[in-house]
XYZ file of C-alpha atoms in Angstrom:
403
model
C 90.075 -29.187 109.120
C 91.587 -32.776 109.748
C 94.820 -33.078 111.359
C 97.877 -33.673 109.427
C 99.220 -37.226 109.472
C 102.539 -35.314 110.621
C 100.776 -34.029 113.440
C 100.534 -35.579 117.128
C 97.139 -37.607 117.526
C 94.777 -35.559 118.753
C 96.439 -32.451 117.405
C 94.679 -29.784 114.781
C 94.862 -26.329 113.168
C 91.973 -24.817 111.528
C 90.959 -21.689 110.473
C 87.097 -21.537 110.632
C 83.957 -19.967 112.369
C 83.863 -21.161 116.402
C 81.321 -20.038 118.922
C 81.331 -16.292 120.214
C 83.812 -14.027 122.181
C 83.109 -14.049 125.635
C 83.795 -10.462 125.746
C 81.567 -8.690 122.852
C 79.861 -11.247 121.398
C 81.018 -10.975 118.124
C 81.496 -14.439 116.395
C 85.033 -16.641 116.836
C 87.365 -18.555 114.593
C 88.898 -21.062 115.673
C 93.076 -21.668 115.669
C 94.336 -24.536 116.793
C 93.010 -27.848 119.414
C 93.975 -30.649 121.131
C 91.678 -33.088 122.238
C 92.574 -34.271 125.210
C 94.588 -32.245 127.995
C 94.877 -32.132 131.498
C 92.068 -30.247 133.527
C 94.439 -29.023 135.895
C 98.274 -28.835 134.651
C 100.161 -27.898 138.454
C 98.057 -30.374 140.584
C 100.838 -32.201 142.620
C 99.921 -36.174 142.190
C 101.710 -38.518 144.720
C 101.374 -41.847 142.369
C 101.989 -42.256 138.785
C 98.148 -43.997 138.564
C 96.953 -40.774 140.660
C 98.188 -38.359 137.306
C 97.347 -40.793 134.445
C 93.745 -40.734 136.127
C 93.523 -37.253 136.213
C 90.562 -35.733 134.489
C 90.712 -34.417 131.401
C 89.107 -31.235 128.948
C 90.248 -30.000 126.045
C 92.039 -27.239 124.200
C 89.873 -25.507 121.511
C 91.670 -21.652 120.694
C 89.466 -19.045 119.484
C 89.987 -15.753 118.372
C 87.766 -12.550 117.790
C 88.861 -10.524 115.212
C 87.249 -7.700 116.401
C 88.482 -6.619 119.881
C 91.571 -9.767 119.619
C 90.426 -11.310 122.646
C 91.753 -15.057 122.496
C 90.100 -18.156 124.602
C 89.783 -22.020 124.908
C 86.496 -22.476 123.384
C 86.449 -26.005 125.607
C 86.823 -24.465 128.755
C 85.010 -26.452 131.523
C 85.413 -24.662 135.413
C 83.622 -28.108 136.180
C 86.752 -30.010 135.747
C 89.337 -27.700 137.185
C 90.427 -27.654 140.803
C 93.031 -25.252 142.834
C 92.059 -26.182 146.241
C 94.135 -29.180 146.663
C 97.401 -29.813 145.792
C 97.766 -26.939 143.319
C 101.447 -25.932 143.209
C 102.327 -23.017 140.795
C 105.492 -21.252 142.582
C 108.294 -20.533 141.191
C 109.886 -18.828 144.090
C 112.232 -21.561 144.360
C 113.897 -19.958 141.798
C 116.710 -17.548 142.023
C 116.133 -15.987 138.749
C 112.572 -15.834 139.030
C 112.531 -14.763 142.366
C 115.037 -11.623 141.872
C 112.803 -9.864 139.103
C 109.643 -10.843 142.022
C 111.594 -8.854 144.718
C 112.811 -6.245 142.334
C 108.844 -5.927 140.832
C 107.357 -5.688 144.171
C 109.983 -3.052 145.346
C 109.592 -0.751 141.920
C 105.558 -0.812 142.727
C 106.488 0.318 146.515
C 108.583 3.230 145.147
C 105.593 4.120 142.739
C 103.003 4.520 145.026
C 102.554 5.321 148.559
C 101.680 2.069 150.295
C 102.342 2.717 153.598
C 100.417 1.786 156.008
C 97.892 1.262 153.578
C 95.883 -1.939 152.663
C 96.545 -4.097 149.733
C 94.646 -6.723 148.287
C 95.465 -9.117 146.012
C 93.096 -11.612 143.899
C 94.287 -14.552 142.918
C 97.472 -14.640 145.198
C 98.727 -17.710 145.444
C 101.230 -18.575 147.746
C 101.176 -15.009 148.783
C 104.570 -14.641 148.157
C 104.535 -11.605 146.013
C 102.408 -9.847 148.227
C 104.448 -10.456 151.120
C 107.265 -9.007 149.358
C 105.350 -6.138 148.352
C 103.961 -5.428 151.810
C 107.657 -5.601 153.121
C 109.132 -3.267 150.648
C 106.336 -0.534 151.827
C 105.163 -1.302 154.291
C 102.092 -1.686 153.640
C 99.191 -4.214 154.852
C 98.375 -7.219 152.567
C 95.012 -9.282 151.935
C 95.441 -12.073 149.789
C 92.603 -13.808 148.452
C 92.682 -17.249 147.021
C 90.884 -20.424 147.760
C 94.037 -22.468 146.926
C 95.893 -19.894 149.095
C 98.279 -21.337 151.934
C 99.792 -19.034 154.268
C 102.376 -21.298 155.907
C 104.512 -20.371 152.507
C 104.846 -16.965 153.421
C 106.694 -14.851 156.189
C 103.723 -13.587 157.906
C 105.672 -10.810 159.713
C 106.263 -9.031 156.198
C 104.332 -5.965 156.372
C 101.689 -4.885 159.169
C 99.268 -7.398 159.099
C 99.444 -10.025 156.391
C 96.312 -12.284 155.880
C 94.789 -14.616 154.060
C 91.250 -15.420 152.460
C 90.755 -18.645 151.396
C 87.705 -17.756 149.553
C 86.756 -16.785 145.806
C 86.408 -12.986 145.566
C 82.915 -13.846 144.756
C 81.984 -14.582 148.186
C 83.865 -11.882 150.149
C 82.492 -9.028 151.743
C 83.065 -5.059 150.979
C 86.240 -4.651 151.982
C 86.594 -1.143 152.809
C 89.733 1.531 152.125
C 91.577 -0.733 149.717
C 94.175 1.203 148.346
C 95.589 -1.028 145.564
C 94.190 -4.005 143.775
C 96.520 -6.647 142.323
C 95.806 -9.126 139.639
C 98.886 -11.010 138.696
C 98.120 -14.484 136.678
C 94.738 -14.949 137.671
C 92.664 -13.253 134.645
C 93.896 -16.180 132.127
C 91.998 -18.486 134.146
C 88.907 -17.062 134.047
C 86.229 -17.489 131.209
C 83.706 -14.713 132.006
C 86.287 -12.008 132.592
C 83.699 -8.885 132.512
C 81.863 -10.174 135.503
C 84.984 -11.467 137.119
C 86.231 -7.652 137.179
C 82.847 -6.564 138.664
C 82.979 -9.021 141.240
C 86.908 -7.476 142.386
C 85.223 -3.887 141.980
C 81.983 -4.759 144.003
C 84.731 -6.588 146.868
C 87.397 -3.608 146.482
C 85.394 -0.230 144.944
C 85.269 0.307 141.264
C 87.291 3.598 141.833
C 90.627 1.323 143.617
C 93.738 1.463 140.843
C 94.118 -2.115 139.656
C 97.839 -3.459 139.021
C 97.483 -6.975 136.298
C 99.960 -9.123 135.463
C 98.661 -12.194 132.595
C 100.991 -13.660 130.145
C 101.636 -12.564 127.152
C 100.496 -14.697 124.029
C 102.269 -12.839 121.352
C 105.197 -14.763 122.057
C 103.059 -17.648 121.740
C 102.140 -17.287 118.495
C 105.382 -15.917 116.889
C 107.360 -19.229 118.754
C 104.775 -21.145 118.118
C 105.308 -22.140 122.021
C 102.016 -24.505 121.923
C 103.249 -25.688 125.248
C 102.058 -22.647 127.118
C 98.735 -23.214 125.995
C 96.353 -25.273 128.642
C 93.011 -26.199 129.799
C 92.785 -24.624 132.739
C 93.932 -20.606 130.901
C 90.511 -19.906 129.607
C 91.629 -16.558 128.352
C 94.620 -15.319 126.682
C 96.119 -11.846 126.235
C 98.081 -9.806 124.025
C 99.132 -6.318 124.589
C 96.179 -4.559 122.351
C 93.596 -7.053 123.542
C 93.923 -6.452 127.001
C 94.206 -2.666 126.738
C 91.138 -2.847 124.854
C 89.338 -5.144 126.923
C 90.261 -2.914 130.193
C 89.134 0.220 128.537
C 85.661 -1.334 127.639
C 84.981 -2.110 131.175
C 85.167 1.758 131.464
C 89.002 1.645 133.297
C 91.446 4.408 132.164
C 95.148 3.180 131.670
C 98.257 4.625 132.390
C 100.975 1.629 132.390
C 100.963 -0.962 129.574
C 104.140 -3.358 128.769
C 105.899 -6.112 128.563
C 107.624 -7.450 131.865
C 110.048 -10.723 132.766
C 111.841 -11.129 128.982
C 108.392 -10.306 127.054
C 106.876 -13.321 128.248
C 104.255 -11.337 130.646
C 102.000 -8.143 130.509
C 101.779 -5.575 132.705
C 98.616 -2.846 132.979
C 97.629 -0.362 135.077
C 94.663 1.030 135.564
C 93.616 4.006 138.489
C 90.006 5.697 138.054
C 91.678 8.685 139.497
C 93.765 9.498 136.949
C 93.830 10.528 133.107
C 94.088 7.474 130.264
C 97.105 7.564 128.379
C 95.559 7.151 125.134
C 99.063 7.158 123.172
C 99.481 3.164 124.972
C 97.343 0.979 122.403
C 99.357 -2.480 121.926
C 98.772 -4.130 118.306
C 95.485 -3.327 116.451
C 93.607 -6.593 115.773
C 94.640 -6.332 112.604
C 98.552 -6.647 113.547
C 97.171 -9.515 115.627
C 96.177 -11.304 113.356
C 99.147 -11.382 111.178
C 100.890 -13.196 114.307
C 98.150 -15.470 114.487
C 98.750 -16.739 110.877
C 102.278 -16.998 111.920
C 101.396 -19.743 114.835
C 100.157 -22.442 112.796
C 103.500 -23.205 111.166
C 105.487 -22.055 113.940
C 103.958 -24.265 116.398
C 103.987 -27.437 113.772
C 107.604 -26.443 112.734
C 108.026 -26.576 117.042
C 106.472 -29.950 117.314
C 108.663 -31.372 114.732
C 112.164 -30.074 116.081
C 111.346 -31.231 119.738
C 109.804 -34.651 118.180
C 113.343 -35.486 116.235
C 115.173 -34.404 119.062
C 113.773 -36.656 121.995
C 113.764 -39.038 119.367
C 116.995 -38.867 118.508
C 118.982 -39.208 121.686
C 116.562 -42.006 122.334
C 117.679 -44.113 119.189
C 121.637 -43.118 120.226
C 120.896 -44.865 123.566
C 120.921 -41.421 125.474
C 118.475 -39.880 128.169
C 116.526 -37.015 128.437
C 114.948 -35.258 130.774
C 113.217 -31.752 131.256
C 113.353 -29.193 133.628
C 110.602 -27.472 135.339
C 107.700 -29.410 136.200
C 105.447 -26.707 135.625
C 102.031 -26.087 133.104
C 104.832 -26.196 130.392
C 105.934 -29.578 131.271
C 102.916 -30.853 131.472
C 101.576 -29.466 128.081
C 104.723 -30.319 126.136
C 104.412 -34.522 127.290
C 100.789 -34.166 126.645
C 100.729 -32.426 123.877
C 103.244 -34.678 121.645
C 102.679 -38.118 123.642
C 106.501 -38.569 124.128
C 106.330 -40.301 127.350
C 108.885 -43.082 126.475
C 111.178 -40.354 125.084
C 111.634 -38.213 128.114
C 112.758 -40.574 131.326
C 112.114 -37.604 134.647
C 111.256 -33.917 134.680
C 113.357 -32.297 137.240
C 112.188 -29.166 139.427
C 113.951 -27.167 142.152
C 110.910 -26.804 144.242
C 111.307 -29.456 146.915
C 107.248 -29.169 147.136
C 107.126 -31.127 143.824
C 109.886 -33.611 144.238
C 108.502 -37.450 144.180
C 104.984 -35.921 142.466
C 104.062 -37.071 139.345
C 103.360 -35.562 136.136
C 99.555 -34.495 135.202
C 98.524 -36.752 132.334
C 101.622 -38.917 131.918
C 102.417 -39.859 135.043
C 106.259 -38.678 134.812
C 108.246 -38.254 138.813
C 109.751 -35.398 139.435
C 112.727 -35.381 140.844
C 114.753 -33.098 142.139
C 118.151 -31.765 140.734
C 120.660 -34.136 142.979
C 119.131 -37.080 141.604
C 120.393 -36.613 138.262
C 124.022 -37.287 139.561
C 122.519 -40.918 139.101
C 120.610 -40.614 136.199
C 123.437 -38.581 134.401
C 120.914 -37.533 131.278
C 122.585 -36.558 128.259
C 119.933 -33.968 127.016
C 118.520 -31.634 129.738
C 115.456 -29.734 127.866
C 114.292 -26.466 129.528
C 111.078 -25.447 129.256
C 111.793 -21.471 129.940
C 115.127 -19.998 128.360
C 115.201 -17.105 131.200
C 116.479 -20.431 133.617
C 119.284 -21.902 131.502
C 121.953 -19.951 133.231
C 120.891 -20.951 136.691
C 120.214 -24.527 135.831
C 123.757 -24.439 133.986
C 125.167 -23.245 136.797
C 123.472 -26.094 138.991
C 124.883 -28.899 136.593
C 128.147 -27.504 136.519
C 128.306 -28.028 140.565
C 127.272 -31.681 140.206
C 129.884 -32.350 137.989
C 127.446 -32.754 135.058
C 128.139 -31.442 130.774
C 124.707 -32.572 129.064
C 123.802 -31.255 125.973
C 121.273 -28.334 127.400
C 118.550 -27.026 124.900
C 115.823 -24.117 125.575
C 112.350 -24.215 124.084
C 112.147 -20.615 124.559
């Protein structure tokens, strides 16, 4: 299908035959693209040249209508890179740093940790482990290769450590007692091996904890902002049920977590499957599929007129959170001349540019001189803290949420 003159260059829906799921081979159809997108959306770039340089893939969604697995078609591990400069916190956050504590504390209360070693794939920063380990106690192995422990407290919990390493190259490790997963999975393509690999590291019979985001609210926002490069694979909740299940995992915890915007499974060997938790049949699914494609253009047009219309009055805008969303949004549409910063509360990010377009990010204090009269934030579950924060500076713009 050719794009719609109405549509951003580069932009396309389509509704047609596309490759094979990664998963069970059956053959894909293909959703939505964009041509050209940043490899890497939360690499930190310290010159504007640095992040309009930066290389770039592409954004082909795929569905199967069979098990509802979703995927960019394009995905190229080539081009993407975590091990320098990759900044995805959001612990600078009050908000999002509250539901962390109050996550890893309900998991302590659930399950006898104590003393006990947990690993988690794909940790990050390590700071939800480190919370985790302090709420029970436990002993924490993070694995990451973009991993940096000087983020962390490293006297939370007995022994906190780090392996900056893909789980692909670590040893047995032996009496795990809990495996977490949380926002790893979406990056990777070949997810079936990817779980062996954590099983062959951890034991096949350690309960699993995963955490991905959820794309039903994707599709029914038509948030095409939260769709990147670098997230090979995307979830809802019947696909991921399904997929776990097929790697021969029982579950016993499936839901939505932080506002419906993440999932939650999970899965211990030792214990019964609760076959009564399903998520949406692929069928279901696919209605909110058909649902994206005008959602998302209807999306791309309100956001367009907007920016575009505080521009023509004279008036700034800026966004905030310099995160994947940011980064997909200015890509996505090409507004660079429409949006003037992106501000972030992570000190980490502030003076960094943009992936793509180049934009600085600054940090809140700085728009006491720039005095923007449209602040656009890219997650709704922040406007109350970042109202808060412009209310201290002395600062009324007009605030709008994406979602």
């Amino acid at each position: 299908m050719e794009p719609s003159p109405s549509l951003p260059p580069g932009v396309a829906f389509m509704n047609g035959p596309h490759g094979t799921c990664p998963t069970c081979s059956v053959p894909g159809r293909a959703l939505y693209s964009v041509a050209r997108v940043p490899s890497t959306s939360n690499v930190l770039f310290h010159t504007r040249a640095e992040a309009r340089a930066v290389p770039m893939g592409a954004l082909e969604l795929a569905t199967c209508d069979s098990c509802g697995l979703l995927w960019n078609a394009a995905f190229d591990e080539g081009l993407v890179d975590y091990r320098q400069g990759y900044e995805e916190t959001q612990s600078f956050s009050p908000t999002f740093r509250s539901w962390l504590d109050a996550t890893a504390s309900e998991i302590a209360q659930e399950h006898q940790l104590e003393g006990k070693l947990v690993v988690e794939i794909g940790c990050g920063k390590g700071e939800f482990l480190a919370s985790l380990c302090a709420a029970s106690g436990a002993r924490g192995l993070g694995i990451d290769p973009s991993a940096s422990a000087g983020r962390v407290d490293l006297s939370s919990g007995a022994g906190l450590k780090f392996l900056l390493e893909p789980v692909g190259n670590i040893n047995p490790i032996d009496d795990v007692e809990l495996i977490v997963c949380r926002h790893t999975l979406e990056h990777i393509f070949q997810i079936g091996p990817f779980l062996r690999e954590i099983e062959r590291a951890c034991s096949p019979h350690t309960p699993l904890l995963i955490e991905v985001p959820d794309l039903t609210r994707v599709l029914t926002e038509g948030a095409f902002w939260d769709l990147y490069h670098e997230h090979a694979t995307y979830f809802t909740l019947g696909s991921l049920v399904r997929w776990i299940r097929s790697m021969g995992r029982p579950v016993q915890t499936l839901e939505r977590v932080y506002s419906n915007q993440n999932l939650m499974l999970f899965s211990d060997p030792g214990r019964p499957d609760d076959l009564q938790l399903q998520g949406e049949s692929p069928t279901e699914q696919r209605r909110a599929l058909d649902q994206f494609n005008q959602q998302a253009k209807d999306s791309m047009a309100r956001t367009n007129s907007l920016l575009n219309k505080i521009q023509a009055q004279g008036g700034t805008s800026v966004l905030w959170g310099a995160g994947s969303k940011a980064t997909g949004l200015l890509v996505t549409l090409g507004v660079e001349d429409q949006v003037a910063a992106v501000v972030d509360i992570n000190p980490d990010k502030t003076g960094s540019h943009i992936a793509g377009t180049g934009h600085r990010v600054i940090a809140p204090g700085e728009l006491q001189e720039i005095k923007p009269d449209l602040v656009l934030v890219m997650n709704s579950l922040y406007c109350d803290e970042i109202s808060a924060n412009l209310k201290a500076m002395g600062l009324a713009p007009r605030i709008e949420a994406l979602a």
